[in-house]
PDB file of N, CA, C, O and CB in Angstrom:
ATOM      1  N   MET A   1      27.532   1.937  24.147  1.00  0.00           N
ATOM      2  CA  MET A   1      26.284   1.327  23.774  1.00  0.00           C
ATOM      3  C   MET A   1      25.694   2.001  22.523  1.00  0.00           C
ATOM      4  O   MET A   1      25.072   1.349  21.684  1.00  0.00           O
ATOM      5  CB  MET A   1      25.303   1.397  24.940  1.00  0.00           C
ATOM      6  N   ASP A   2      25.903   3.309  22.424  1.00  0.00           N
ATOM      7  CA  ASP A   2      25.392   4.025  21.248  1.00  0.00           C
ATOM      8  C   ASP A   2      26.102   3.590  19.975  1.00  0.00           C
ATOM      9  O   ASP A   2      25.495   3.540  18.905  1.00  0.00           O
ATOM     10  CB  ASP A   2      25.547   5.531  21.435  1.00  0.00           C
ATOM     11  N   LYS A   3      27.385   3.276  20.091  1.00  0.00           N
ATOM     12  CA  LYS A   3      28.132   2.817  18.918  1.00  0.00           C
ATOM     13  C   LYS A   3      27.618   1.459  18.438  1.00  0.00           C
ATOM     14  O   LYS A   3      27.603   1.184  17.238  1.00  0.00           O
ATOM     15  CB  LYS A   3      29.634   2.730  19.239  1.00  0.00           C
ATOM     16  N   MET A   4      27.200   0.617  19.375  1.00  0.00           N
ATOM     17  CA  MET A   4      26.654  -0.673  18.998  1.00  0.00           C
ATOM     18  C   MET A   4      25.379  -0.489  18.184  1.00  0.00           C
ATOM     19  O   MET A   4      25.201  -1.140  17.155  1.00  0.00           O
ATOM     20  CB  MET A   4      26.381  -1.528  20.240  1.00  0.00           C
ATOM     21  N   TRP A   5      24.498   0.387  18.633  1.00  0.00           N
ATOM     22  CA  TRP A   5      23.248   0.620  17.904  1.00  0.00           C
ATOM     23  C   TRP A   5      23.512   1.254  16.554  1.00  0.00           C
ATOM     24  O   TRP A   5      22.842   0.928  15.575  1.00  0.00           O
ATOM     25  CB  TRP A   5      22.309   1.505  18.719  1.00  0.00           C
ATOM     26  N   LEU A   6      24.480   2.157  16.487  1.00  0.00           N
ATOM     27  CA  LEU A   6      24.826   2.760  15.199  1.00  0.00           C
ATOM     28  C   LEU A   6      25.348   1.708  14.226  1.00  0.00           C
ATOM     29  O   LEU A   6      25.033   1.754  13.037  1.00  0.00           O
ATOM     30  CB  LEU A   6      25.871   3.866  15.388  1.00  0.00           C
ATOM     31  N   SER A   7      26.136   0.771  14.716  1.00  0.00           N
ATOM     32  CA  SER A   7      26.638  -0.288  13.828  1.00  0.00           C
ATOM     33  C   SER A   7      25.497  -1.201  13.377  1.00  0.00           C
ATOM     34  O   SER A   7      25.490  -1.645  12.228  1.00  0.00           O
ATOM     35  CB  SER A   7      27.734  -1.117  14.539  1.00  0.00           C
ATOM     36  N   PHE A   8      24.543  -1.489  14.248  1.00  0.00           N
ATOM     37  CA  PHE A   8      23.384  -2.298  13.852  1.00  0.00           C
ATOM     38  C   PHE A   8      22.550  -1.579  12.800  1.00  0.00           C
ATOM     39  O   PHE A   8      22.103  -2.191  11.830  1.00  0.00           O
ATOM     40  CB  PHE A   8      22.516  -2.628  15.075  1.00  0.00           C
ATOM     41  N   TYR A   9      22.339  -0.278  12.993  1.00  0.00           N
ATOM     42  CA  TYR A   9      21.594   0.501  11.997  1.00  0.00           C
ATOM     43  C   TYR A   9      22.320   0.503  10.651  1.00  0.00           C
ATOM     44  O   TYR A   9      21.698   0.361   9.598  1.00  0.00           O
ATOM     45  CB  TYR A   9      21.388   1.947  12.489  1.00  0.00           C
ATOM     46  N   ALA A  10      23.631   0.665  10.699  1.00  0.00           N
ATOM     47  CA  ALA A  10      24.412   0.697   9.455  1.00  0.00           C
ATOM     48  C   ALA A  10      24.329  -0.642   8.726  1.00  0.00           C
ATOM     49  O   ALA A  10      24.177  -0.677   7.505  1.00  0.00           O
ATOM     50  CB  ALA A  10      25.885   1.048   9.749  1.00  0.00           C
ATOM     51  N   MET A  11      24.428  -1.742   9.471  1.00  0.00           N
ATOM     52  CA  MET A  11      24.319  -3.052   8.825  1.00  0.00           C
ATOM     53  C   MET A  11      22.918  -3.280   8.275  1.00  0.00           C
ATOM     54  O   MET A  11      22.755  -3.858   7.200  1.00  0.00           O
ATOM     55  CB  MET A  11      24.682  -4.165   9.809  1.00  0.00           C
ATOM     56  N   GLY A  12      21.917  -2.832   9.005  1.00  0.00           N
ATOM     57  CA  GLY A  12      20.549  -2.944   8.511  1.00  0.00           C
ATOM     58  C   GLY A  12      20.324  -2.115   7.259  1.00  0.00           C
ATOM     59  O   GLY A  12      19.653  -2.560   6.328  1.00  0.00           O
ATOM     60  N   PHE A  13      20.880  -0.914   7.232  1.00  0.00           N
ATOM     61  CA  PHE A  13      20.761  -0.071   6.039  1.00  0.00           C
ATOM     62  C   PHE A  13      21.463  -0.711   4.842  1.00  0.00           C
ATOM     63  O   PHE A  13      21.007  -0.566   3.708  1.00  0.00           O
ATOM     64  CB  PHE A  13      21.347   1.326   6.310  1.00  0.00           C
ATOM     65  N   MET A  14      22.567  -1.416   5.085  1.00  0.00           N
ATOM     66  CA  MET A  14      23.240  -2.111   3.991  1.00  0.00           C
ATOM     67  C   MET A  14      22.360  -3.220   3.418  1.00  0.00           C
ATOM     68  O   MET A  14      22.291  -3.401   2.202  1.00  0.00           O
ATOM     69  CB  MET A  14      24.574  -2.691   4.472  1.00  0.00           C
ATOM     70  N   VAL A  15      21.694  -3.954   4.293  1.00  0.00           N
ATOM     71  CA  VAL A  15      20.803  -5.026   3.829  1.00  0.00           C
ATOM     72  C   VAL A  15      19.614  -4.443   3.066  1.00  0.00           C
ATOM     73  O   VAL A  15      19.225  -4.966   2.022  1.00  0.00           O
ATOM     74  CB  VAL A  15      20.304  -5.876   5.024  1.00  0.00           C
ATOM     75  N   ILE A  16      19.042  -3.363   3.587  1.00  0.00           N
ATOM     76  CA  ILE A  16      17.911  -2.719   2.917  1.00  0.00           C
ATOM     77  C   ILE A  16      18.336  -2.182   1.561  1.00  0.00           C
ATOM     78  O   ILE A  16      17.608  -2.327   0.579  1.00  0.00           O
ATOM     79  CB  ILE A  16      17.339  -1.584   3.783  1.00  0.00           C
ATOM     80  N   SER A  17      19.509  -1.563   1.499  1.00  0.00           N
ATOM     81  CA  SER A  17      19.972  -1.017   0.220  1.00  0.00           C
ATOM     82  C   SER A  17      20.256  -2.125  -0.789  1.00  0.00           C
ATOM     83  O   SER A  17      20.040  -1.939  -1.986  1.00  0.00           O
ATOM     84  CB  SER A  17      21.230  -0.169   0.428  1.00  0.00           C
ATOM     85  N   MET A  18      20.733  -3.268  -0.324  1.00  0.00           N
ATOM     86  CA  MET A  18      20.948  -4.393  -1.218  1.00  0.00           C
ATOM     87  C   MET A  18      19.622  -4.853  -1.829  1.00  0.00           C
ATOM     88  O   MET A  18      19.546  -5.116  -3.029  1.00  0.00           O
ATOM     89  CB  MET A  18      21.626  -5.552  -0.469  1.00  0.00           C
ATOM     90  N   GLY A  19      18.590  -4.947  -1.008  1.00  0.00           N
ATOM     91  CA  GLY A  19      17.279  -5.339  -1.517  1.00  0.00           C
ATOM     92  C   GLY A  19      16.686  -4.311  -2.464  1.00  0.00           C
ATOM     93  O   GLY A  19      16.071  -4.671  -3.468  1.00  0.00           O
ATOM     94  N   LEU A  20      16.864  -3.033  -2.150  1.00  0.00           N
ATOM     95  CA  LEU A  20      16.330  -1.985  -3.018  1.00  0.00           C
ATOM     96  C   LEU A  20      17.046  -1.932  -4.370  1.00  0.00           C
ATOM     97  O   LEU A  20      16.413  -1.708  -5.401  1.00  0.00           O
ATOM     98  CB  LEU A  20      16.436  -0.635  -2.326  1.00  0.00           C
ATOM     99  N   ILE A  21      18.352  -2.137  -4.364  1.00  0.00           N
ATOM    100  CA  ILE A  21      19.095  -2.150  -5.620  1.00  0.00           C
ATOM    101  C   ILE A  21      18.680  -3.348  -6.463  1.00  0.00           C
ATOM    102  O   ILE A  21      18.518  -3.228  -7.678  1.00  0.00           O
ATOM    103  CB  ILE A  21      20.612  -2.179  -5.357  1.00  0.00           C
ATOM    104  N   TYR A  22      18.507  -4.508  -5.821  1.00  0.00           N
ATOM    105  CA  TYR A  22      18.051  -5.680  -6.553  1.00  0.00           C
ATOM    106  C   TYR A  22      16.669  -5.440  -7.161  1.00  0.00           C
ATOM    107  O   TYR A  22      16.426  -5.778  -8.319  1.00  0.00           O
ATOM    108  CB  TYR A  22      18.020  -6.903  -5.632  1.00  0.00           C
ATOM    109  N   ALA A  23      15.773  -4.856  -6.375  1.00  0.00           N
ATOM    110  CA  ALA A  23      14.421  -4.596  -6.874  1.00  0.00           C
ATOM    111  C   ALA A  23      14.439  -3.585  -8.015  1.00  0.00           C
ATOM    112  O   ALA A  23      13.721  -3.746  -9.002  1.00  0.00           O
ATOM    113  CB  ALA A  23      13.522  -4.091  -5.741  1.00  0.00           C
ATOM    114  N   SER A  24      15.247  -2.555  -7.884  1.00  0.00           N
ATOM    115  CA  SER A  24      15.261  -1.529  -8.933  1.00  0.00           C
ATOM    116  C   SER A  24      15.874  -2.036 -10.234  1.00  0.00           C
ATOM    117  O   SER A  24      15.521  -1.555 -11.310  1.00  0.00           O
ATOM    118  CB  SER A  24      16.026  -0.310  -8.456  1.00  0.00           C
ATOM    119  N   ARG A  25      16.778  -2.990 -10.148  1.00  0.00           N
ATOM    120  CA  ARG A  25      17.427  -3.484 -11.371  1.00  0.00           C
ATOM    121  C   ARG A  25      16.670  -4.629 -12.033  1.00  0.00           C
ATOM    122  O   ARG A  25      16.661  -4.737 -13.259  1.00  0.00           O
ATOM    123  CB  ARG A  25      18.831  -3.935 -11.056  1.00  0.00           C
ATOM    124  N   HIS A  26      16.034  -5.487 -11.232  1.00  0.00           N
ATOM    125  CA  HIS A  26      15.493  -6.713 -11.802  1.00  0.00           C
ATOM    126  C   HIS A  26      13.971  -6.847 -11.710  1.00  0.00           C
ATOM    127  O   HIS A  26      13.379  -7.547 -12.532  1.00  0.00           O
ATOM    128  CB  HIS A  26      16.119  -7.871 -11.131  1.00  0.00           C
ATOM    129  N   LYS A  27      13.333  -6.216 -10.761  1.00  0.00           N
ATOM    130  CA  LYS A  27      11.919  -6.481 -10.525  1.00  0.00           C
ATOM    131  C   LYS A  27      10.985  -5.372 -11.000  1.00  0.00           C
ATOM    132  O   LYS A  27       9.827  -5.647 -11.314  1.00  0.00           O
ATOM    133  CB  LYS A  27      11.701  -6.710  -9.077  1.00  0.00           C
ATOM    134  N   LEU A  28      11.450  -4.148 -11.060  1.00  0.00           N
ATOM    135  CA  LEU A  28      10.573  -3.033 -11.391  1.00  0.00           C
ATOM    136  C   LEU A  28      10.640  -2.693 -12.873  1.00  0.00           C
ATOM    137  O   LEU A  28      11.696  -2.788 -13.498  1.00  0.00           O
ATOM    138  CB  LEU A  28      10.936  -1.814 -10.561  1.00  0.00           C
ATOM    139  N   ASN A  29       9.505  -2.298 -13.422  1.00  0.00           N
ATOM    140  CA  ASN A  29       9.453  -1.873 -14.812  1.00  0.00           C
ATOM    141  C   ASN A  29       9.206  -0.376 -14.950  1.00  0.00           C
ATOM    142  O   ASN A  29       9.544   0.222 -15.972  1.00  0.00           O
ATOM    143  CB  ASN A  29       8.379  -2.636 -15.543  1.00  0.00           C
ATOM    144  N   ASN A  30       8.621   0.225 -13.928  1.00  0.00           N
ATOM    145  CA  ASN A  30       8.346   1.657 -13.942  1.00  0.00           C
ATOM    146  C   ASN A  30       9.651   2.431 -13.761  1.00  0.00           C
ATOM    147  O   ASN A  30      10.369   2.223 -12.783  1.00  0.00           O
ATOM    148  CB  ASN A  30       7.327   2.033 -12.834  1.00  0.00           C
ATOM    149  N   ARG A  31       9.956   3.320 -14.698  1.00  0.00           N
ATOM    150  CA  ARG A  31      11.233   4.045 -14.672  1.00  0.00           C
ATOM    151  C   ARG A  31      11.342   4.977 -13.471  1.00  0.00           C
ATOM    152  O   ARG A  31      12.410   5.091 -12.869  1.00  0.00           O
ATOM    153  CB  ARG A  31      11.405   4.845 -15.955  1.00  0.00           C
ATOM    154  N   LEU A  32      10.251   5.641 -13.120  1.00  0.00           N
ATOM    155  CA  LEU A  32      10.284   6.555 -11.977  1.00  0.00           C
ATOM    156  C   LEU A  32      10.537   5.799 -10.675  1.00  0.00           C
ATOM    157  O   LEU A  32      11.326   6.247  -9.843  1.00  0.00           O
ATOM    158  CB  LEU A  32       8.969   7.341 -11.883  1.00  0.00           C
ATOM    159  N   LEU A  33       9.876   4.662 -10.492  1.00  0.00           N
ATOM    160  CA  LEU A  33      10.105   3.860  -9.288  1.00  0.00           C
ATOM    161  C   LEU A  33      11.529   3.317  -9.236  1.00  0.00           C
ATOM    162  O   LEU A  33      12.131   3.243  -8.164  1.00  0.00           O
ATOM    163  CB  LEU A  33       9.109   2.707  -9.225  1.00  0.00           C
ATOM    164  N   LYS A  34      12.063   2.938 -10.390  1.00  0.00           N
ATOM    165  CA  LYS A  34      13.446   2.477 -10.432  1.00  0.00           C
ATOM    166  C   LYS A  34      14.405   3.548  -9.936  1.00  0.00           C
ATOM    167  O   LYS A  34      15.319   3.268  -9.161  1.00  0.00           O
ATOM    168  CB  LYS A  34      13.819   2.059 -11.843  1.00  0.00           C
ATOM    169  N   ILE A  35      14.187   4.777 -10.391  1.00  0.00           N
ATOM    170  CA  ILE A  35      15.069   5.881  -9.998  1.00  0.00           C
ATOM    171  C   ILE A  35      14.931   6.182  -8.514  1.00  0.00           C
ATOM    172  O   ILE A  35      15.931   6.395  -7.828  1.00  0.00           O
ATOM    173  CB  ILE A  35      14.759   7.139 -10.821  1.00  0.00           C
ATOM    174  N   VAL A  36      13.705   6.202  -8.015  1.00  0.00           N
ATOM    175  CA  VAL A  36      13.474   6.485  -6.594  1.00  0.00           C
ATOM    176  C   VAL A  36      14.099   5.397  -5.723  1.00  0.00           C
ATOM    177  O   VAL A  36      14.747   5.702  -4.722  1.00  0.00           O
ATOM    178  CB  VAL A  36      11.960   6.599  -6.301  1.00  0.00           C
ATOM    179  N   PHE A  37      13.911   4.132  -6.097  1.00  0.00           N
ATOM    180  CA  PHE A  37      14.498   3.036  -5.325  1.00  0.00           C
ATOM    181  C   PHE A  37      16.021   3.097  -5.364  1.00  0.00           C
ATOM    182  O   PHE A  37      16.676   2.877  -4.345  1.00  0.00           O
ATOM    183  CB  PHE A  37      14.011   1.683  -5.860  1.00  0.00           C
ATOM    184  N   ALA A  38      16.586   3.392  -6.523  1.00  0.00           N
ATOM    185  CA  ALA A  38      18.037   3.439  -6.647  1.00  0.00           C
ATOM    186  C   ALA A  38      18.631   4.590  -5.835  1.00  0.00           C
ATOM    187  O   ALA A  38      19.652   4.418  -5.169  1.00  0.00           O
ATOM    188  CB  ALA A  38      18.436   3.573  -8.112  1.00  0.00           C
ATOM    189  N   ILE A  39      17.999   5.755  -5.889  1.00  0.00           N
ATOM    190  CA  ILE A  39      18.504   6.897  -5.115  1.00  0.00           C
ATOM    191  C   ILE A  39      18.422   6.612  -3.618  1.00  0.00           C
ATOM    192  O   ILE A  39      19.349   6.924  -2.871  1.00  0.00           O
ATOM    193  CB  ILE A  39      17.709   8.176  -5.456  1.00  0.00           C
ATOM    194  N   THR A  40      17.317   6.022  -3.186  1.00  0.00           N
ATOM    195  CA  THR A  40      17.169   5.668  -1.776  1.00  0.00           C
ATOM    196  C   THR A  40      18.219   4.646  -1.363  1.00  0.00           C
ATOM    197  O   THR A  40      18.831   4.769  -0.302  1.00  0.00           O
ATOM    198  CB  THR A  40      15.762   5.120  -1.502  1.00  0.00           C
ATOM    199  N   ALA A  41      18.426   3.642  -2.201  1.00  0.00           N
ATOM    200  CA  ALA A  41      19.390   2.593  -1.881  1.00  0.00           C
ATOM    201  C   ALA A  41      20.804   3.148  -1.784  1.00  0.00           C
ATOM    202  O   ALA A  41      21.534   2.843  -0.841  1.00  0.00           O
ATOM    203  CB  ALA A  41      19.336   1.487  -2.928  1.00  0.00           C
ATOM    204  N   TYR A  42      21.186   3.954  -2.749  1.00  0.00           N
ATOM    205  CA  TYR A  42      22.545   4.482  -2.728  1.00  0.00           C
ATOM    206  C   TYR A  42      22.757   5.484  -1.597  1.00  0.00           C
ATOM    207  O   TYR A  42      23.859   5.564  -1.054  1.00  0.00           O
ATOM    208  CB  TYR A  42      22.866   5.133  -4.056  1.00  0.00           C
ATOM    209  N   SER A  43      21.741   6.242  -1.233  1.00  0.00           N
ATOM    210  CA  SER A  43      21.894   7.161  -0.101  1.00  0.00           C
ATOM    211  C   SER A  43      22.021   6.386   1.210  1.00  0.00           C
ATOM    212  O   SER A  43      22.814   6.766   2.071  1.00  0.00           O
ATOM    213  CB  SER A  43      20.700   8.135  -0.031  1.00  0.00           C
ATOM    214  N   LEU A  44      21.251   5.301   1.377  1.00  0.00           N
ATOM    215  CA  LEU A  44      21.415   4.463   2.564  1.00  0.00           C
ATOM    216  C   LEU A  44      22.794   3.819   2.595  1.00  0.00           C
ATOM    217  O   LEU A  44      23.405   3.700   3.656  1.00  0.00           O
ATOM    218  CB  LEU A  44      20.331   3.384   2.610  1.00  0.00           C
ATOM    219  N   LEU A  45      23.281   3.405   1.434  1.00  0.00           N
ATOM    220  CA  LEU A  45      24.597   2.781   1.366  1.00  0.00           C
ATOM    221  C   LEU A  45      25.701   3.775   1.721  1.00  0.00           C
ATOM    222  O   LEU A  45      26.649   3.426   2.425  1.00  0.00           O
ATOM    223  CB  LEU A  45      24.838   2.204  -0.029  1.00  0.00           C
ATOM    224  N   ILE A  46      25.585   4.990   1.246  1.00  0.00           N
ATOM    225  CA  ILE A  46      26.584   6.013   1.574  1.00  0.00           C
ATOM    226  C   ILE A  46      26.540   6.354   3.062  1.00  0.00           C
ATOM    227  O   ILE A  46      27.584   6.511   3.695  1.00  0.00           O
ATOM    228  CB  ILE A  46      26.353   7.284   0.732  1.00  0.00           C
ATOM    229  N   PHE A  47      25.322   6.468   3.626  1.00  0.00           N
ATOM    230  CA  PHE A  47      25.213   6.743   5.062  1.00  0.00           C
ATOM    231  C   PHE A  47      25.833   5.619   5.883  1.00  0.00           C
ATOM    232  O   PHE A  47      26.550   5.882   6.848  1.00  0.00           O
ATOM    233  CB  PHE A  47      23.743   6.935   5.461  1.00  0.00           C
ATOM    234  N   SER A  48      25.566   4.370   5.511  1.00  0.00           N
ATOM    235  CA  SER A  48      26.119   3.254   6.277  1.00  0.00           C
ATOM    236  C   SER A  48      27.643   3.177   6.121  1.00  0.00           C
ATOM    237  O   SER A  48      28.344   2.806   7.062  1.00  0.00           O
ATOM    238  CB  SER A  48      25.473   1.931   5.830  1.00  0.00           C
ATOM    239  N   PHE A  49      28.152   3.525   4.941  1.00  0.00           N
ATOM    240  CA  PHE A  49      29.599   3.565   4.748  1.00  0.00           C
ATOM    241  C   PHE A  49      30.236   4.607   5.667  1.00  0.00           C
ATOM    242  O   PHE A  49      31.244   4.333   6.319  1.00  0.00           O
ATOM    243  CB  PHE A  49      29.939   3.869   3.277  1.00  0.00           C
ATOM    244  N   LEU A  50      29.652   5.788   5.717  1.00  0.00           N
ATOM    245  CA  LEU A  50      30.204   6.840   6.573  1.00  0.00           C
ATOM    246  C   LEU A  50      30.094   6.478   8.054  1.00  0.00           C
ATOM    247  O   LEU A  50      30.988   6.789   8.841  1.00  0.00           O
ATOM    248  CB  LEU A  50      29.488   8.165   6.308  1.00  0.00           C
ATOM    249  N   ALA A  51      29.002   5.822   8.426  1.00  0.00           N
ATOM    250  CA  ALA A  51      28.847   5.396   9.820  1.00  0.00           C
ATOM    251  C   ALA A  51      29.899   4.357  10.185  1.00  0.00           C
ATOM    252  O   ALA A  51      30.463   4.407  11.278  1.00  0.00           O
ATOM    253  CB  ALA A  51      27.437   4.828  10.059  1.00  0.00           C
ATOM    254  N   MET A  52      30.169   3.422   9.287  1.00  0.00           N
ATOM    255  CA  MET A  52      31.182   2.407   9.569  1.00  0.00           C
ATOM    256  C   MET A  52      32.584   3.022   9.622  1.00  0.00           C
ATOM    257  O   MET A  52      33.404   2.622  10.449  1.00  0.00           O
ATOM    258  CB  MET A  52      31.133   1.300   8.508  1.00  0.00           C
ATOM    259  N   ILE A  53      32.859   3.976   8.757  1.00  0.00           N
ATOM    260  CA  ILE A  53      34.158   4.662   8.815  1.00  0.00           C
ATOM    261  C   ILE A  53      34.312   5.369  10.161  1.00  0.00           C
ATOM    262  O   ILE A  53      35.369   5.299  10.789  1.00  0.00           O
ATOM    263  CB  ILE A  53      34.297   5.684   7.646  1.00  0.00           C
ATOM    264  N   TYR A  54      33.252   6.048  10.598  1.00  0.00           N
ATOM    265  CA  TYR A  54      33.285   6.707  11.904  1.00  0.00           C
ATOM    266  C   TYR A  54      33.535   5.697  13.023  1.00  0.00           C
ATOM    267  O   TYR A  54      34.347   5.941  13.916  1.00  0.00           O
ATOM    268  CB  TYR A  54      31.970   7.459  12.156  1.00  0.00           C
ATOM    269  N   LEU A  55      32.842   4.577  12.972  1.00  0.00           N
ATOM    270  CA  LEU A  55      32.967   3.586  14.038  1.00  0.00           C
ATOM    271  C   LEU A  55      34.350   2.937  14.046  1.00  0.00           C
ATOM    272  O   LEU A  55      34.900   2.672  15.115  1.00  0.00           O
ATOM    273  CB  LEU A  55      31.892   2.514  13.889  1.00  0.00           C
ATOM    274  N   VAL A  56      34.908   2.685  12.891  1.00  0.00           N
ATOM    275  CA  VAL A  56      36.220   2.030  12.841  1.00  0.00           C
ATOM    276  C   VAL A  56      37.312   2.965  13.305  1.00  0.00           C
ATOM    277  O   VAL A  56      38.185   2.557  14.071  1.00  0.00           O
ATOM    278  CB  VAL A  56      36.524   1.540  11.429  1.00  0.00           C
ATOM    279  N   PHE A  57      37.286   4.206  12.863  1.00  0.00           N
ATOM    280  CA  PHE A  57      38.361   5.120  13.228  1.00  0.00           C
ATOM    281  C   PHE A  57      38.181   5.756  14.599  1.00  0.00           C
ATOM    282  O   PHE A  57      39.145   6.267  15.168  1.00  0.00           O
ATOM    283  CB  PHE A  57      38.474   6.193  12.199  1.00  0.00           C
ATOM    284  N   ASN A  58      36.980   5.736  15.135  1.00  0.00           N
ATOM    285  CA  ASN A  58      36.786   6.259  16.486  1.00  0.00           C
ATOM    286  C   ASN A  58      37.290   5.268  17.527  1.00  0.00           C
ATOM    287  O   ASN A  58      37.755   5.673  18.592  1.00  0.00           O
ATOM    288  CB  ASN A  58      35.307   6.578  16.731  1.00  0.00           C
ATOM    289  N   GLY A  59      37.204   3.999  17.236  1.00  0.00           N
ATOM    290  CA  GLY A  59      37.783   2.968  18.087  1.00  0.00           C
ATOM    291  C   GLY A  59      36.996   2.729  19.359  1.00  0.00           C
ATOM    292  O   GLY A  59      35.979   3.377  19.608  1.00  0.00           O
ATOM    293  N   PRO A  60      37.479   1.783  20.168  1.00  0.00           N
ATOM    294  CA  PRO A  60      36.804   1.497  21.432  1.00  0.00           C
ATOM    295  C   PRO A  60      37.018   2.624  22.442  1.00  0.00           C
ATOM    296  O   PRO A  60      38.025   3.332  22.409  1.00  0.00           O
ATOM    297  CB  PRO A  60      37.304   0.168  22.012  1.00  0.00           C
ATOM    298  N   THR A  61      36.068   2.765  23.316  1.00  0.00           N
ATOM    299  CA  THR A  61      36.157   3.849  24.293  1.00  0.00           C
ATOM    300  C   THR A  61      37.053   3.492  25.470  1.00  0.00           C
ATOM    301  O   THR A  61      37.599   4.385  26.117  1.00  0.00           O
ATOM    302  CB  THR A  61      34.777   4.209  24.795  1.00  0.00           C
ATOM    303  N   GLY A  62      37.216   2.197  25.762  1.00  0.00           N
ATOM    304  CA  GLY A  62      38.071   1.782  26.856  1.00  0.00           C
ATOM    305  C   GLY A  62      37.376   1.778  28.196  1.00  0.00           C
ATOM    306  O   GLY A  62      37.961   1.353  29.192  1.00  0.00           O
ATOM    307  N   GLY A  63      36.131   2.245  28.244  1.00  0.00           N
ATOM    308  CA  GLY A  63      35.390   2.232  29.494  1.00  0.00           C
ATOM    309  C   GLY A  63      34.731   0.897  29.752  1.00  0.00           C
ATOM    310  O   GLY A  63      34.548   0.088  28.842  1.00  0.00           O
ATOM    311  N   ALA A  64      34.377   0.678  31.006  1.00  0.00           N
ATOM    312  CA  ALA A  64      33.736  -0.606  31.356  1.00  0.00           C
ATOM    313  C   ALA A  64      32.244  -0.482  31.376  1.00  0.00           C
ATOM    314  O   ALA A  64      31.547  -1.460  31.650  1.00  0.00           O
ATOM    315  CB  ALA A  64      34.219  -1.104  32.707  1.00  0.00           C
TER     316      ALA A  64
END
């Protein structure tokens, strides 16, 4: 059950990072906000990538 929630969090972080990257590239004019949004987005993306790698290689538990 914990793996399911981790996968949901990872997918949510991917969606959030997609929105933050879009906002930092196209919607914001302030340079400092662009950098903060981009760093936040890429850190969420890296965390979700590592979580998905963990989930894929850890595999199913086999329990009922």
